[in-house]
Amino acid sequence: MTDDHLLPEWAQPFSNADAANDYWDMVCEIATIRWADQVTLNYLAGTLEMPSGAYLNIANIAMATAECDLETQRRALYNFFASFDQFKPKDLEQQMNDWEWVRPRLRVRLQRSWNPGWKLLARSIDAQTDLVVALDHELGSMPLAAGKIRKWPVDQKEVWRVATEASVGQSGIERFDLPETYPQITCFDGGMFTSGIVMDLSSRLPDPVGELGALVSCPTAHITYVSPIRTLVNVQDAVARMLTLSVLCQQTEPNPITTSVFLYRAPGKLEPGVAFTGEKRLDIRFSEPLRSILDRAA
């Protein structure tokens, strides 16, 4: 872990700035060999943008190989980029201009806030987390550039509706309770868009969420924790449990999103709750009455 806090987030797993910059030089070299000037590289974001508006994010592969030798890093990057060879940038651009092709692949998900260099179809949830519209692609999750809507015969409201409906209704997500936690927490484990279910939990829990709402945490792309608030007495314990689970999950699982805990009020109503600041202090954003309860405990 580098002590240089000026380095971008993707570079933090490297031992020092020189190692991180050498790695980025390798990324640029291999990307240029493969795609020439068809892609745009963004050092700060750690991304490669294609003409279609799709992007590759090197954060996960950089983390996985940061302590490996240069040859292993090079081979891993070649394998990572090779997985995209079947999708020619111009072909993908044509597909993404076709609403009928895009429509069944739209999803929403939570994502760590970042600026890739162009405007995304996104809404801020808290300072660390955005809700984004992404493409469910064979290669994973691709957040979409806002400018793509101009190519489609629909407005932004319809894009959000379609993407939300698809994510809320997605199948293949396992649900299980964590009996060792009190108040009880339910874990949902699925694919890259599991966090999209927090837009409507109506059909996901055995008992409906009451007027106090539910605590929600999405530490990684495929893990979502939910704890309905049945009584205000248990809120402090539930928030502490959710924060702990989120931190532990991010230490062992790929594709991190955020350790923040949110408040789910009702379908479509997700509010900021508690987040760690840069000083590792809690930033409490809950609305009342939860805010006063946690303020007294802080």
Coordinates of C-alpha atoms in Angstrom, one line a residue:
M1 CA 0.0 0.0 0.0
T2 CA 1.6 3.3 -1.1
D3 CA 1.8 6.2 1.2
D4 CA 1.4 8.7 -1.7
H5 CA -2.1 9.9 -1.2
L6 CA -1.8 11.9 -4.5
L7 CA -1.9 8.8 -6.5
P8 CA -5.3 7.8 -7.9
E9 CA -7.4 5.1 -6.2
W10 CA -6.6 2.3 -8.6
A11 CA -2.9 2.8 -7.9
Q12 CA -3.0 2.6 -4.1
P13 CA -2.3 -1.2 -3.9
F14 CA 1.2 -0.7 -5.3
S15 CA 4.1 -0.4 -3.0
N16 CA 5.2 3.0 -4.3
A17 CA 4.5 5.7 -6.9
D18 CA 7.2 4.4 -9.3
A19 CA 5.7 0.9 -9.3
A20 CA 2.2 2.3 -10.0
N21 CA 3.4 4.5 -12.8
D22 CA 5.4 1.7 -14.4
Y23 CA 2.2 -0.4 -14.4
W24 CA 0.3 2.4 -16.1
D25 CA 3.0 2.7 -18.7
M26 CA 2.5 -1.0 -19.4
V27 CA -1.3 -0.5 -19.6
C28 CA -0.8 2.2 -22.2
E29 CA 1.8 0.2 -24.2
I30 CA -0.4 -2.9 -24.4
A31 CA -3.6 -1.0 -25.1
T32 CA -1.9 1.0 -27.9
I33 CA -0.6 -2.2 -29.5
R34 CA -4.1 -3.7 -29.5
W35 CA -6.3 -0.7 -30.3
A36 CA -4.1 2.1 -31.5
D37 CA -6.0 5.4 -31.3
Q38 CA -9.4 3.8 -31.0
V39 CA -9.4 4.1 -27.2
T40 CA -8.8 7.0 -24.8
L41 CA -6.8 6.3 -21.6
N42 CA -7.5 8.2 -18.4
Y43 CA -4.7 7.9 -15.8
L44 CA -6.7 9.4 -12.9
A45 CA -9.7 7.2 -13.4
G46 CA -7.7 4.1 -14.4
T47 CA -10.0 3.5 -17.4
L48 CA -9.8 2.9 -21.2
E49 CA -12.8 4.4 -23.0
M50 CA -13.9 3.0 -26.3
P51 CA -15.7 4.9 -29.0
S52 CA -19.0 3.2 -28.1
G53 CA -19.0 4.9 -24.7
A54 CA -18.1 1.6 -22.9
Y55 CA -15.0 1.4 -20.8
L56 CA -12.5 -1.0 -19.2
N57 CA -11.6 -0.3 -15.6
I58 CA -8.2 -1.7 -14.5
A59 CA -8.7 -1.3 -10.7
N60 CA -9.5 -4.9 -10.0
I61 CA -6.7 -6.4 -12.1
A62 CA -4.2 -3.9 -10.8
M63 CA -5.1 -4.9 -7.2
A64 CA -4.8 -8.6 -8.0
T65 CA -1.3 -8.3 -9.6
A66 CA 0.2 -5.3 -7.7
E67 CA 2.6 -7.5 -5.8
C68 CA 3.5 -9.7 -8.8
D69 CA 6.6 -9.5 -11.0
L70 CA 6.5 -7.5 -14.2
E71 CA 6.1 -10.5 -16.5
T72 CA 3.1 -11.8 -14.5
Q73 CA 1.5 -8.3 -14.7
R74 CA 2.1 -8.1 -18.4
R75 CA 0.6 -11.5 -19.0
A76 CA -2.4 -10.7 -16.9
L77 CA -3.0 -7.5 -18.8
Y78 CA -2.7 -9.3 -22.2
N79 CA -5.3 -11.9 -21.0
F80 CA -7.6 -9.2 -19.7
F81 CA -7.5 -7.1 -22.9
A82 CA -7.7 -10.3 -25.0
S83 CA -11.1 -11.0 -23.6
F84 CA -12.4 -7.9 -25.4
D85 CA -11.0 -8.8 -28.8
Q86 CA -14.2 -10.3 -30.0
F87 CA -15.9 -6.9 -29.4
K88 CA -14.5 -4.6 -32.0
P89 CA -14.9 -1.0 -30.9
K90 CA -16.8 0.1 -34.0
D91 CA -19.1 -3.0 -33.9
L92 CA -19.9 -2.3 -30.2
E93 CA -20.6 1.4 -31.0
Q94 CA -23.1 0.4 -33.7
Q95 CA -24.8 -2.0 -31.3
M96 CA -25.1 0.6 -28.6
N97 CA -26.7 3.0 -30.9
D98 CA -29.5 0.5 -31.5
W99 CA -32.2 0.9 -28.8
E100 CA -33.7 -2.5 -29.5
W101 CA -30.3 -4.1 -28.8
V102 CA -29.6 -1.9 -25.7
R103 CA -33.0 -2.1 -24.1
P104 CA -33.0 -5.7 -22.7
R105 CA -29.4 -5.2 -21.4
L106 CA -30.0 -2.0 -19.3
R107 CA -29.6 -2.3 -15.6
V108 CA -29.2 -0.1 -12.5
R109 CA -26.6 -0.7 -9.8
L110 CA -24.8 1.2 -7.1
Q111 CA -21.2 2.2 -7.8
R112 CA -18.4 4.0 -6.0
S113 CA -18.4 7.6 -7.1
W114 CA -15.7 8.5 -9.6
N115 CA -15.2 10.8 -12.6
P116 CA -14.1 8.8 -15.7
G117 CA -13.8 12.0 -17.7
W118 CA -17.3 12.0 -19.2
K119 CA -20.8 12.3 -17.8
L120 CA -22.4 9.0 -16.8
L121 CA -26.1 8.2 -16.5
A122 CA -25.9 8.5 -12.7
R123 CA -27.6 9.9 -9.6
S124 CA -25.6 10.6 -6.4
I125 CA -26.7 8.7 -3.3
D126 CA -24.0 10.0 -1.0
A127 CA -20.5 11.5 -1.4
Q128 CA -19.0 8.1 -2.0
T129 CA -21.8 6.3 -3.9
D130 CA -23.7 6.8 -7.2
L131 CA -26.7 4.9 -8.7
V132 CA -25.8 4.3 -12.3
V133 CA -27.4 2.9 -15.5
A134 CA -25.2 0.3 -16.9
L135 CA -25.1 -2.2 -19.7
D136 CA -25.3 -5.9 -18.7
H137 CA -22.7 -7.1 -21.2
E138 CA -21.0 -10.5 -21.7
L139 CA -17.9 -8.9 -20.2
G140 CA -19.6 -7.5 -17.1
S141 CA -21.0 -4.1 -16.1
M142 CA -20.4 -1.1 -18.3
P143 CA -21.8 2.2 -17.0
L144 CA -23.2 4.3 -19.8
A145 CA -22.3 7.7 -21.0
A146 CA -25.1 10.2 -20.7
G147 CA -24.6 11.3 -24.3
K148 CA -25.7 7.9 -25.6
I149 CA -29.4 8.8 -25.0
R150 CA -29.3 11.1 -28.1
K151 CA -28.9 8.0 -30.2
W152 CA -32.1 6.4 -28.8
P153 CA -35.8 7.2 -29.5
V154 CA -36.5 7.5 -25.8
D155 CA -35.8 10.1 -23.0
Q156 CA -33.8 9.7 -19.9
K157 CA -36.8 9.0 -17.7
E158 CA -37.7 5.9 -19.9
V159 CA -34.1 4.7 -19.8
W160 CA -34.1 4.8 -16.0
R161 CA -37.5 3.1 -15.8
V162 CA -36.4 0.2 -18.1
A163 CA -33.1 -0.3 -16.3
T164 CA -34.7 -0.2 -12.8
E165 CA -37.4 -2.6 -13.8
A166 CA -34.9 -5.1 -15.1
S167 CA -32.7 -4.9 -12.0
V168 CA -35.5 -5.1 -9.5
G169 CA -36.9 -8.2 -11.2
Q170 CA -33.6 -10.0 -11.8
S171 CA -33.4 -13.7 -10.9
G172 CA -30.6 -15.9 -9.7
I173 CA -30.1 -14.0 -6.4
E174 CA -29.8 -16.1 -3.3
R175 CA -31.3 -14.9 -0.1
F176 CA -30.3 -16.0 3.4
D177 CA -30.5 -14.6 6.9
L178 CA -27.6 -14.1 9.2
P179 CA -28.8 -15.7 12.4
E180 CA -25.7 -14.6 14.4
T181 CA -26.7 -10.9 13.9
Y182 CA -29.1 -8.9 16.0
P183 CA -31.1 -7.2 14.8
Q184 CA -31.4 -9.8 12.1
I185 CA -29.7 -9.0 8.8
T186 CA -30.6 -10.6 5.4
C187 CA -27.9 -11.1 2.8
F188 CA -28.6 -11.2 -0.9
D189 CA -25.9 -12.8 -3.1
G190 CA -26.0 -12.6 -6.8
G191 CA -24.3 -11.2 -9.9
M192 CA -22.8 -7.8 -10.7
F193 CA -26.2 -6.0 -10.5
T194 CA -27.4 -7.4 -7.2
S195 CA -27.4 -3.9 -5.7
G196 CA -30.1 -2.9 -8.1
I197 CA -32.7 -4.7 -6.0
V198 CA -32.6 -1.9 -3.4
M199 CA -34.7 0.2 -5.7
D200 CA -37.7 -2.1 -4.7
L201 CA -37.5 -4.7 -1.9
S202 CA -41.2 -5.4 -2.0
S203 CA -40.9 -8.9 -3.3
R204 CA -37.5 -9.8 -1.7
L205 CA -38.4 -10.0 2.0
P206 CA -40.8 -12.4 3.8
D207 CA -42.3 -9.4 5.7
P208 CA -42.9 -6.0 4.1
V209 CA -40.7 -3.0 5.1
G210 CA -42.6 -0.9 7.6
E211 CA -42.9 2.9 7.9
L212 CA -39.5 3.2 9.5
G213 CA -37.8 1.7 6.4
A214 CA -34.8 -0.6 6.2
L215 CA -31.1 -0.2 6.5
V216 CA -29.2 -1.2 3.3
S217 CA -25.6 -1.8 2.6
C218 CA -24.0 -2.9 -0.7
P219 CA -20.2 -3.4 0.0
T220 CA -19.5 -5.2 -3.3
A221 CA -21.3 -5.6 -6.6
H222 CA -22.7 -9.0 -5.8
I223 CA -23.5 -8.6 -2.0
T224 CA -26.3 -6.6 -0.5
Y225 CA -27.3 -6.5 3.2
V226 CA -30.8 -5.5 4.3
S227 CA -32.1 -5.0 7.9
P228 CA -35.7 -3.8 8.2
I229 CA -36.2 -1.3 11.1
R230 CA -38.9 -2.7 13.3
T231 CA -38.1 -0.5 16.3
L232 CA -35.9 2.5 16.9
V233 CA -34.4 0.8 19.9
N234 CA -32.3 -1.5 17.7
V235 CA -31.1 1.1 15.2
Q236 CA -27.6 1.7 16.8
D237 CA -26.8 -2.0 16.9
A238 CA -28.0 -2.6 13.4
V239 CA -26.0 0.2 11.9
A240 CA -22.9 -1.0 13.7
R241 CA -23.4 -4.5 12.4
M242 CA -24.0 -3.3 8.9
L243 CA -20.8 -1.2 8.9
T244 CA -18.7 -4.0 10.3
L245 CA -20.1 -6.5 7.7
S246 CA -19.4 -4.1 4.9
V247 CA -15.8 -3.5 5.9
L248 CA -15.1 -7.2 6.4
C249 CA -16.8 -8.1 3.0
Q250 CA -14.6 -5.6 1.2
Q251 CA -11.5 -7.2 2.6
T252 CA -12.3 -10.6 1.1
E253 CA -14.5 -10.0 -2.0
P254 CA -13.9 -8.4 -5.4
N255 CA -15.7 -5.5 -7.1
P256 CA -16.0 -3.2 -4.0
I257 CA -18.7 -0.5 -4.1
T258 CA -19.1 1.3 -0.7
T259 CA -19.1 0.7 3.1
S260 CA -21.9 3.3 3.5
V261 CA -25.2 2.3 5.1
F262 CA -28.3 3.8 3.4
L263 CA -32.0 4.1 4.4
Y264 CA -34.5 2.4 2.2
R265 CA -37.8 4.3 2.7
A266 CA -40.0 2.7 -0.1
P267 CA -39.7 1.6 -3.7
G268 CA -37.5 4.1 -5.5
K269 CA -36.6 6.0 -2.3
L270 CA -33.0 5.4 -1.2
E271 CA -31.5 8.0 1.1
P272 CA -27.9 8.6 2.4
G273 CA -27.3 7.2 5.9
V274 CA -23.9 6.7 7.4
A275 CA -20.5 6.8 5.7
F276 CA -16.9 6.8 6.7
T277 CA -15.1 10.0 6.0
G278 CA -11.4 10.3 5.0
E279 CA -10.5 10.5 8.7
K280 CA -12.4 7.2 9.3
R281 CA -15.0 9.1 11.2
L282 CA -18.7 8.6 10.8
D283 CA -20.6 11.1 8.7
I284 CA -24.2 10.7 9.7
R285 CA -26.7 11.8 7.0
F286 CA -29.9 9.9 8.2
S287 CA -33.1 11.9 8.3
E288 CA -35.1 12.1 11.5
P289 CA -35.7 10.3 13.8
L290 CA -32.7 8.1 13.0
R291 CA -30.3 11.0 12.9
S292 CA -30.9 12.1 16.5
I293 CA -30.6 8.5 17.7
L294 CA -27.2 8.0 16.1
D295 CA -26.0 11.5 17.0
R296 CA -26.5 10.7 20.6
A297 CA -24.5 7.5 20.3
A298 CA -21.6 9.1 18.3

